[in-house]
Coordinates of C-alpha atoms and ligand atoms in Angstrom, one line a residue:
M1 CA -93.7 -92.8 72.8
M2 CA -91.5 -95.7 73.7
L3 CA -88.4 -93.3 73.9
H4 CA -90.4 -91.6 76.6
D5 CA -91.0 -94.9 78.4
E6 CA -89.5 -95.4 82.0
H7 CA -89.3 -99.2 81.2
L8 CA -87.0 -98.7 78.0
V9 CA -84.9 -95.4 78.7
G10 CA -85.1 -95.8 82.7
A11 CA -84.4 -99.3 82.8
A12 CA -81.2 -98.7 80.4
V13 CA -79.8 -95.9 82.5
G14 CA -80.1 -98.0 85.6
Y15 CA -78.4 -100.9 83.8
I16 CA -75.6 -98.2 83.0
R17 CA -75.4 -97.0 86.5
E18 CA -75.5 -100.0 88.5
E19 CA -73.2 -102.2 86.1
L20 CA -71.0 -99.6 84.5
I21 CA -72.0 -100.9 81.5
N22 CA -71.9 -98.9 78.1
A23 CA -75.3 -97.1 76.6
E24 CA -75.4 -99.6 73.8
W25 CA -75.6 -102.7 75.9
G26 CA -77.4 -101.3 78.4
L27 CA -80.1 -100.7 76.0
R28 CA -80.0 -103.9 74.6
R29 CA -80.3 -105.4 78.4
A30 CA -83.6 -103.3 78.6
V31 CA -85.0 -104.2 75.4
D32 CA -84.3 -107.8 76.3
D33 CA -86.1 -107.7 79.8
I34 CA -89.3 -106.0 77.8
A35 CA -89.0 -108.7 75.1
G36 CA -89.0 -111.5 77.9
V37 CA -92.3 -110.1 78.5
F38 CA -94.0 -109.7 75.2
D39 CA -92.6 -113.5 74.7
Q40 CA -95.2 -114.6 77.4
I41 CA -98.2 -113.0 75.9
E42 CA -100.9 -115.3 74.3
D43 CA -102.3 -113.1 71.9
E44 CA -100.3 -113.3 68.8
Y45 CA -100.6 -109.9 67.5
L46 CA -99.8 -108.4 70.6
R47 CA -96.8 -111.1 71.0
E48 CA -95.3 -109.6 67.6
R49 CA -95.5 -105.9 68.9
R50 CA -92.0 -107.2 70.3
S51 CA -90.6 -106.2 66.8
D52 CA -91.7 -102.5 67.6
V53 CA -89.5 -102.5 70.4
E54 CA -86.8 -104.2 68.4
F55 CA -87.2 -101.5 65.8
V56 CA -86.8 -98.6 68.0
F57 CA -83.7 -100.4 69.3
E58 CA -82.1 -100.6 66.3
R59 CA -82.5 -97.1 65.3
V60 CA -81.0 -95.8 68.7
L61 CA -78.5 -98.2 68.6
R62 CA -77.5 -96.9 65.2
N63 CA -77.2 -93.4 66.4
L64 CA -75.5 -94.1 69.6
L65 CA -72.8 -95.3 66.9
G66 CA -72.5 -92.9 65.0
R67 CA -73.9 -95.0 61.8
D68 CA -76.7 -93.8 59.5
T69 CA -80.0 -94.2 60.9
G70 CA -80.6 -96.2 57.5
P71 CA -83.4 -96.2 55.3
L72 CA -87.3 -96.4 56.3
Q73 CA -88.3 -99.6 55.1
P74 CA -92.2 -100.3 54.3
P75 CA -93.4 -102.8 52.0
P76 CA -93.1 -101.7 48.1
D77 CA -96.4 -100.1 47.4
A78 CA -97.6 -99.2 50.9
I79 CA -98.9 -96.1 52.2
V80 CA -97.1 -94.9 55.0
V81 CA -99.6 -93.2 57.6
A82 CA -97.5 -91.2 60.6
Y83 CA -97.9 -88.3 62.9
D84 CA -95.1 -86.4 60.6
L85 CA -91.9 -87.4 58.3
S86 CA -88.7 -85.7 58.4
P87 CA -87.7 -84.8 54.9
A88 CA -84.7 -87.0 54.9
D89 CA -87.2 -89.9 56.0
T90 CA -89.6 -88.9 53.0
A91 CA -86.5 -89.0 50.6
Q92 CA -86.0 -92.6 51.9
L93 CA -89.5 -93.5 51.2
H94 CA -89.3 -92.5 47.9
K95 CA -86.4 -95.1 47.4
A96 CA -88.5 -97.8 48.8
A97 CA -91.4 -97.0 46.2
V98 CA -94.3 -96.3 48.7
S99 CA -97.5 -95.3 47.0
G100 CA -98.2 -92.4 49.0
L101 CA -98.2 -90.7 52.5
I102 CA -100.5 -89.2 54.8
T103 CA -99.4 -87.2 58.0
D104 CA -101.1 -85.5 61.0
A105 CA -98.9 -83.0 61.1
G106 CA -97.7 -80.5 58.0
G107 CA -98.4 -78.3 55.8
K108 CA -98.4 -78.0 52.2
T109 CA -95.1 -76.2 51.6
S110 CA -93.4 -78.4 54.5
H111 CA -90.4 -79.7 53.2
T112 CA -91.8 -83.0 53.5
A113 CA -94.5 -82.3 51.0
I114 CA -92.0 -80.6 48.9
I115 CA -90.0 -83.6 48.5
A116 CA -93.0 -85.7 48.1
R117 CA -94.0 -83.5 45.6
A118 CA -90.4 -83.9 43.8
H119 CA -90.8 -87.6 43.6
E120 CA -94.1 -87.7 43.0
I121 CA -95.3 -89.7 45.7
P122 CA -99.0 -88.5 46.4
A123 CA -99.0 -87.0 49.8
V124 CA -101.8 -85.4 52.0
V125 CA -100.2 -83.9 55.0
G126 CA -101.8 -81.8 57.9
L127 CA -104.8 -84.1 58.7
E128 CA -104.5 -83.6 62.5
N129 CA -105.8 -87.1 63.5
I130 CA -105.2 -89.4 60.4
T131 CA -102.9 -91.8 62.6
E132 CA -106.0 -92.4 64.9
L133 CA -108.4 -93.1 62.0
V134 CA -106.2 -95.6 59.9
E135 CA -105.4 -99.4 61.0
T136 CA -102.5 -101.2 59.4
D137 CA -103.9 -103.1 56.4
D138 CA -106.5 -101.1 55.9
L139 CA -107.2 -100.0 52.2
V140 CA -106.7 -96.1 51.7
L141 CA -107.3 -93.7 48.3
I142 CA -104.9 -90.7 48.0
D143 CA -105.6 -87.6 46.2
G144 CA -103.0 -85.5 46.6
A145 CA -103.9 -83.1 44.3
A146 CA -107.4 -82.4 45.9
G147 CA -106.0 -83.2 49.3
I148 CA -108.7 -85.9 49.9
V149 CA -108.1 -89.1 52.0
I150 CA -110.7 -91.9 51.9
V151 CA -110.4 -95.0 54.1
N152 CA -111.7 -98.4 53.0
P153 CA -113.8 -97.2 50.4
T154 CA -116.3 -98.6 48.6
A155 CA -115.6 -100.7 45.3
A156 CA -117.5 -97.8 43.1
T157 CA -115.2 -95.2 44.4
V158 CA -112.2 -97.2 44.1
S159 CA -113.3 -97.6 40.5
E160 CA -114.0 -94.0 40.2
F161 CA -110.3 -93.0 41.1
R162 CA -109.0 -95.9 38.7
D163 CA -110.8 -94.0 36.0
E164 CA -109.2 -90.4 37.3
Q165 CA -105.8 -91.8 37.4
R166 CA -106.1 -93.3 33.8
R167 CA -107.4 -89.8 32.8
Q168 CA -104.4 -88.2 34.7
V169 CA -102.0 -90.5 33.0
A170 CA -103.3 -89.3 29.6
A171 CA -103.3 -85.5 30.5
G172 CA -99.5 -86.0 31.6
A173 CA -98.6 -87.9 28.2
V174 CA -100.5 -84.7 26.5
L175 CA -98.7 -82.1 28.7
H176 CA -95.3 -84.2 27.9
A177 CA -95.8 -83.9 24.3
M178 CA -95.2 -80.2 24.9
R179 CA -91.5 -80.4 26.1
D180 CA -89.7 -78.8 23.5
L181 CA -92.5 -75.7 23.0
P182 CA -91.3 -72.5 24.8
A183 CA -93.2 -71.2 27.6
R184 CA -94.3 -68.2 25.6
T185 CA -97.1 -66.3 25.9
R186 CA -99.6 -65.4 23.4
D187 CA -98.2 -61.9 23.4
D188 CA -94.8 -63.3 22.5
V189 CA -93.4 -63.0 26.1
E190 CA -90.9 -65.8 27.1
I191 CA -91.1 -66.8 30.6
Q192 CA -88.2 -69.2 31.8
L193 CA -89.2 -72.2 33.9
F194 CA -86.4 -73.8 36.0
A195 CA -86.5 -76.9 38.2
N196 CA -86.1 -77.0 42.1
I197 CA -84.1 -80.1 43.0
D198 CA -82.6 -81.6 46.0
G199 CA -80.0 -83.5 44.5
P200 CA -78.3 -84.6 40.8
D201 CA -80.6 -87.7 41.0
E202 CA -83.5 -85.4 40.1
L203 CA -82.1 -84.1 36.9
D204 CA -83.5 -86.6 34.7
D205 CA -86.7 -85.9 35.5
A206 CA -86.0 -81.8 35.4
L207 CA -84.8 -82.1 32.0
D208 CA -87.5 -84.8 30.8
Y209 CA -90.2 -82.3 32.0
G210 CA -88.5 -79.4 29.9
A211 CA -86.9 -77.1 32.6
M212 CA -84.5 -75.2 31.1
G213 CA -81.8 -75.4 34.1
V214 CA -81.6 -75.4 37.8
G215 CA -83.3 -72.3 39.6
L216 CA -82.8 -74.0 43.4
F217 CA -80.5 -76.4 44.2
R218 CA -81.5 -77.0 48.1
T219 CA -77.9 -78.5 49.3
E220 CA -79.2 -79.3 53.0
Y221 CA -80.0 -82.4 51.6
L222 CA -76.6 -83.4 51.2
F223 CA -76.0 -84.4 54.4
M224 CA -79.6 -84.8 56.1
G225 CA -79.6 -88.0 57.7
H226 CA -75.7 -88.6 57.2
T227 CA -73.8 -88.1 60.2
L228 CA -70.6 -87.4 58.5
L229 CA -70.5 -83.5 56.8
P230 CA -70.0 -83.1 53.4
D231 CA -66.7 -82.2 52.5
E232 CA -65.3 -79.7 49.7
E233 CA -64.7 -82.4 47.1
T234 CA -68.4 -83.6 47.9
H235 CA -69.4 -80.1 47.0
F236 CA -67.6 -79.8 44.2
R237 CA -68.4 -83.1 42.4
T238 CA -72.1 -82.6 43.1
A239 CA -71.9 -79.2 41.5
V240 CA -69.7 -80.2 38.6
E241 CA -72.2 -82.9 37.8
V242 CA -75.3 -81.2 38.2
L243 CA -73.3 -78.7 35.6
E244 CA -72.4 -81.7 33.3
R245 CA -75.8 -83.1 33.1
L246 CA -77.4 -79.9 32.4
G247 CA -75.0 -79.5 29.4
G248 CA -74.5 -75.5 29.3
L249 CA -78.1 -74.8 30.9
P250 CA -77.5 -72.8 34.3
A251 CA -77.5 -73.9 37.8
T252 CA -78.4 -71.9 40.6
I253 CA -77.0 -73.7 43.9
R254 CA -77.9 -72.4 47.1
T255 CA -75.7 -72.3 50.4
F256 CA -76.8 -74.5 53.2
D257 CA -80.6 -73.5 54.6
L258 CA -80.3 -75.7 57.7
G259 CA -82.4 -75.2 60.8
A260 CA -86.4 -75.4 61.6
D261 CA -87.7 -78.3 60.0
K262 CA -84.5 -79.2 58.2
L263 CA -82.0 -80.5 60.7
A264 CA -78.9 -82.0 60.5
P265 CA -77.2 -84.5 63.0
F266 CA -74.3 -82.3 63.5
L267 CA -77.3 -79.3 64.8
E268 CA -79.2 -81.8 66.9
A269 CA -75.9 -82.6 68.5
A270 CA -75.5 -78.5 69.0
D271 CA -78.8 -78.9 71.0
L272 CA -79.6 -75.1 70.4
Q273 CA -82.4 -75.4 72.6
E274 CA -84.3 -72.5 70.6
A275 CA -87.9 -72.1 71.4
N276 CA -88.8 -70.6 68.3
P277 CA -86.1 -72.5 65.7
A278 CA -88.0 -70.9 62.7
L279 CA -86.9 -67.4 64.1
G280 CA -83.5 -68.8 65.6
L281 CA -80.3 -69.4 64.1
R282 CA -80.6 -71.1 60.7
S283 CA -80.2 -70.5 57.4
I284 CA -77.5 -67.9 56.4
R285 CA -77.2 -66.7 60.0
L286 CA -75.9 -70.4 61.3
C287 CA -73.8 -70.0 58.3
L288 CA -72.0 -66.8 59.3
S289 CA -72.3 -67.9 63.1
E290 CA -69.0 -69.5 64.7
L291 CA -71.2 -72.9 64.6
G292 CA -71.7 -73.2 60.9
R293 CA -68.6 -70.7 59.7
G294 CA -66.5 -73.6 58.5
L295 CA -68.8 -75.8 57.0
F296 CA -69.9 -72.3 54.9
K297 CA -66.5 -71.9 54.0
T298 CA -65.9 -75.6 53.0
Q299 CA -69.1 -75.4 50.5
L300 CA -68.1 -72.1 49.1
R301 CA -64.6 -73.6 48.0
G302 CA -66.4 -76.5 46.4
L303 CA -68.8 -74.5 44.8
L304 CA -66.2 -71.7 43.7
R305 CA -64.3 -74.5 42.3
A306 CA -66.9 -75.8 40.3
S307 CA -68.1 -72.4 39.0
A308 CA -64.9 -73.2 36.3
H309 CA -66.9 -75.8 34.9
G310 CA -70.1 -74.3 33.7
P311 CA -72.8 -71.5 34.5
L312 CA -73.0 -71.8 38.3
K313 CA -74.3 -69.3 40.2
I314 CA -74.5 -68.8 43.9
M315 CA -77.4 -68.0 45.9
F316 CA -77.9 -67.2 50.0
P317 CA -80.8 -68.1 51.8
M318 CA -82.9 -66.1 54.3
I319 CA -81.0 -62.8 53.5
S320 CA -82.3 -60.3 56.1
G321 CA -81.0 -57.3 54.4
I322 CA -77.5 -55.1 53.4
A323 CA -75.7 -56.1 56.2
E324 CA -76.1 -60.0 56.0
L325 CA -75.6 -59.5 52.3
R326 CA -72.5 -57.7 52.9
A327 CA -71.3 -60.4 55.7
A328 CA -71.9 -63.3 53.2
K329 CA -70.2 -61.7 50.3
L330 CA -67.2 -61.2 52.7
V331 CA -66.6 -64.9 53.4
V332 CA -66.5 -65.5 49.4
D333 CA -64.1 -62.8 49.0
E334 CA -61.9 -64.6 51.6
V335 CA -62.7 -67.7 49.8
K336 CA -61.7 -66.7 46.8
I337 CA -58.2 -65.0 48.1
E338 CA -57.6 -68.3 49.4
L339 CA -58.2 -70.2 46.2
A340 CA -56.3 -67.3 44.3
A341 CA -53.6 -68.1 46.5
D342 CA -53.4 -72.0 45.9
S343 CA -53.7 -71.3 42.4
I344 CA -57.0 -72.8 42.1
K345 CA -59.4 -71.8 39.2
F346 CA -62.6 -70.3 39.5
D347 CA -65.1 -68.1 38.0
E348 CA -64.1 -64.5 38.9
K349 CA -67.2 -63.4 38.1
V350 CA -69.5 -65.8 39.1
K351 CA -72.7 -64.7 39.9
L352 CA -74.2 -64.0 43.8
G353 CA -78.0 -63.6 44.4
I354 CA -80.2 -63.8 47.3
M355 CA -83.3 -65.4 48.2
I356 CA -85.8 -62.7 49.2
E357 CA -88.0 -64.6 51.8
M358 CA -88.6 -61.8 54.6
P359 CA -90.4 -59.1 54.2
S360 CA -87.5 -57.1 55.7
A361 CA -85.8 -57.9 52.3
A362 CA -88.7 -57.3 50.1
L363 CA -89.3 -54.0 51.5
T364 CA -85.5 -53.1 50.8
A365 CA -85.4 -54.8 47.6
D366 CA -84.2 -51.7 46.2
L367 CA -81.1 -51.5 48.2
L368 CA -80.4 -55.2 47.9
A369 CA -80.8 -55.1 44.1
Q370 CA -77.5 -52.6 44.0
E371 CA -75.3 -55.2 45.7
C372 CA -76.5 -58.7 44.3
D373 CA -76.7 -60.2 40.8
F374 CA -80.0 -61.7 40.8
F375 CA -83.0 -62.2 42.8
S376 CA -85.2 -65.6 43.7
I377 CA -88.3 -65.0 45.6
G378 CA -88.9 -67.9 48.3
T379 CA -92.4 -67.5 48.7
N380 CA -92.7 -70.7 51.2
D381 CA -90.9 -68.6 53.7
L382 CA -92.2 -65.2 52.5
I383 CA -95.7 -66.3 53.3
Q384 CA -94.8 -67.6 56.6
Y385 CA -93.2 -64.8 57.4
T386 CA -95.2 -62.2 56.2
M387 CA -98.3 -63.8 57.5
A388 CA -96.6 -64.7 60.8
V389 CA -97.8 -68.6 60.0
D390 CA -95.5 -71.4 60.4
R391 CA -95.7 -73.1 57.1
V392 CA -95.4 -76.5 59.1
N393 CA -98.3 -76.0 61.5
E394 CA -101.4 -77.9 60.4
Y395 CA -103.9 -76.0 62.8
V396 CA -102.8 -72.1 61.0
S397 CA -102.5 -73.8 57.5
Y398 CA -105.8 -71.8 56.7
L399 CA -103.7 -68.4 57.1
Y400 CA -101.1 -69.8 54.5
E401 CA -102.6 -67.7 51.7
P402 CA -100.2 -67.1 48.7
L403 CA -102.6 -64.5 47.1
H404 CA -103.0 -62.6 50.0
P405 CA -103.1 -58.9 49.2
S406 CA -99.8 -58.2 51.3
L407 CA -98.2 -60.9 49.4
M408 CA -99.0 -59.7 46.0
R409 CA -97.7 -56.1 46.9
L410 CA -94.5 -57.6 48.4
I411 CA -94.0 -59.8 45.2
G412 CA -94.7 -56.9 42.7
D413 CA -92.2 -54.3 45.2
V414 CA -89.2 -57.1 44.3
A415 CA -90.0 -57.6 40.5
R416 CA -90.2 -53.9 40.0
A417 CA -87.0 -53.3 42.0
G418 CA -85.1 -56.2 40.0
K419 CA -86.3 -54.6 36.9
E420 CA -85.4 -51.1 37.8
A421 CA -81.7 -52.3 38.8
G422 CA -81.5 -54.7 35.7
I423 CA -81.2 -57.9 37.5
P424 CA -83.0 -61.2 37.2
V425 CA -86.1 -61.9 39.4
T426 CA -87.2 -65.5 39.8
L427 CA -90.0 -66.9 41.7
C428 CA -89.0 -70.3 43.5
G429 CA -91.4 -70.9 46.2
E430 CA -94.1 -73.6 45.6
M431 CA -96.4 -71.2 44.2
A432 CA -94.3 -71.0 41.2
G433 CA -95.6 -74.7 40.3
D434 CA -99.3 -73.6 40.8
P435 CA -100.8 -72.9 37.2
T436 CA -103.9 -71.5 38.6
V437 CA -101.8 -68.5 40.3
A438 CA -99.4 -67.5 37.1
P439 CA -101.5 -65.0 35.9
V440 CA -101.0 -62.9 38.9
L441 CA -97.1 -63.8 38.9
L442 CA -97.1 -62.6 35.4
G443 CA -99.3 -59.4 35.9
L444 CA -96.6 -58.7 38.7
G445 CA -94.1 -58.8 36.5
I446 CA -92.4 -62.2 37.4
R447 CA -90.5 -63.6 34.3
E448 CA -88.8 -66.4 35.6
L449 CA -90.2 -69.3 37.9
S450 CA -88.5 -72.3 39.3
M451 CA -90.7 -75.4 40.7
S452 CA -90.5 -79.1 41.0
A453 CA -89.9 -80.7 37.7
V454 CA -92.9 -82.2 37.9
S455 CA -94.8 -79.0 37.7
V456 CA -93.2 -77.8 34.5
P457 CA -95.6 -79.0 31.6
E458 CA -98.8 -77.9 33.5
V459 CA -97.6 -74.5 34.1
K460 CA -96.2 -74.1 30.5
A461 CA -99.4 -74.8 29.2
A462 CA -100.9 -72.7 31.3
I463 CA -98.3 -69.6 30.2
R464 CA -99.0 -70.4 26.3
S465 CA -102.3 -69.8 27.0
M466 CA -102.2 -66.4 28.4
A467 CA -101.4 -63.2 27.3
V468 CA -99.0 -60.6 29.6
G469 CA -101.4 -57.6 28.6
E470 CA -104.1 -59.5 29.9
T471 CA -102.6 -60.6 32.8
E472 CA -101.4 -56.6 33.7
S473 CA -104.8 -55.6 33.2
L474 CA -106.5 -58.4 35.5
M475 CA -103.8 -57.4 38.3
L476 CA -105.0 -53.8 38.0
R477 CA -108.6 -55.2 38.9
I478 CA -106.8 -57.4 41.6
K479 CA -105.0 -54.9 43.3
K480 CA -108.5 -53.3 44.6
L481 CA -109.8 -56.5 46.2
P482 CA -109.5 -56.5 49.8
T483 CA -109.2 -60.3 50.5
A484 CA -107.1 -63.5 49.2
A485 CA -110.9 -65.2 48.2
E486 CA -112.0 -62.3 46.3
V487 CA -108.2 -62.3 44.4
R488 CA -108.5 -66.2 43.8
A489 CA -112.4 -66.0 42.6
M490 CA -111.0 -63.3 40.0
V491 CA -108.2 -65.2 39.1
S492 CA -110.3 -68.2 38.3
E493 CA -112.6 -66.4 36.2
Y494 CA -109.7 -65.5 33.9
V495 CA -108.2 -68.7 33.9
F496 CA -111.7 -70.1 33.2
G497 CA -112.2 -67.9 30.3
L498 CA -109.0 -69.2 29.0
T499 CA -110.1 -72.8 29.0
G500 CA -113.2 -71.9 27.7
Q501 CA -111.3 -70.3 24.8
R502 CA -108.9 -72.9 24.3
K503 CA -112.0 -75.4 24.0
G504 CA -113.7 -73.2 21.7
R505 CA -110.8 -73.0 19.6
A506 CA -110.8 -76.6 19.4
Ligands
PEP1 C1 -88.9 -71.0 50.2 O1 -88.8 -70.4 50.8 O2 -89.8 -70.4 49.1 C2 -87.8 -71.7 49.7 C3 -87.8 -71.9 48.1 O3 -87.2 -72.2 50.3 P1 -87.6 -73.5 51.1 O4 -88.6 -74.1 50.6 O5 -86.3 -74.5 50.9 O6 -87.6 -72.8 52.3
MG2 MG1 -86.8 -70.7 52.3

């Protein structure tokens, strides 16, 4: 709101015009004028709001100077209440050790929510008007798993939550003890569980929680919040660090998936003015465009060089069909030729795979499988594009339903196409980390899942309690159900039966 306020921006522009001073100084003068008014205010609370204007000034100034906007710095243990947070801000909050975050905007699979989950920050998003209901210094309870926020709870409720917190810590310890056990079903089918990471700093957790490698490295975070673009060396060093820390386990590194809710300063500067960014020049389209091609080639050079250092796989996001896959592979070939000409080592046979996250790709999976080495189903976007529901829009989040019959058909088709072509199919959307939908995924033929590291133990426990044969029969019954609600009820019944059996055996 401040940035739309004529007293601030209009006044700064006025100073620049009239006094021919630079923007930074014009803004400082405008802020000084406003600060002068604040200083006259008698009420101490209102007077101190001057610091809010200074805070905005600092951030705009850093932007004008092309410096990092710097971390948000709430006090430790704070719960951050915001209209919305960018994924980059959320990553910073993790470092500031906040206790939780709650926002008006967003959806369960928005990147803000995904990062909060990765860093184990309790979060509830899409609350629509929580910023109007919470005041500074209120006591707030958050149950991130259930999506509950309680403002100024009673002492009895606080004590209930504390008990639940202790119960969860104990349950976590029990799951953690299964770390070295395989994710094998009762009928001896081994499921591979991988971690989704945003950077090498998440690898300790990934290994600690028992992931068997990295199924998705979202490389966008290498430069979100940074004004400088990552160079070839950064790509190379980061990828090698991931491979080394994984000690021989595989790492699937995804090329830039920028755009929509993952903006980088260079993209903001390009000011594309897209009415519909989720359907716009983003992800692989951006990388293949004039605007992003240089970045893409730099990244590919770094990744190909790293491929000489361990089992690295390169994955392209948002592939719409064969033509785009071929275009991306051509750039890889170009880079390979350049590297060979410079006598730089890389793995000639490096695996190239694609994310299946659009209906157009899922429906042509049989064709795509002929020309790539692996698939990874990105259900976060596949749901968004199949249901035509913006994954960060809180008003339509009720339609965001992973168990919609359309989704299950698409996932089943992709799994089948992969199997027939003999290529592995991973599922790396957020639903991979939900133990309650695991029976559906197994029943549809998925044998590899990649998820936030923190979800690995729980999903493993769920898998160990199931039999693939049972999940396949379950799917035969589920296929006849017309609504997601009915599917969910039938899956819950199956999961409940398993829990009962487990308890019975205990
Ligand atoms: C997906 O779309 O499911 C996915 C894993 O990618 P992202 O969440 O980064 O869009
Ligand atoms: Mg995606």
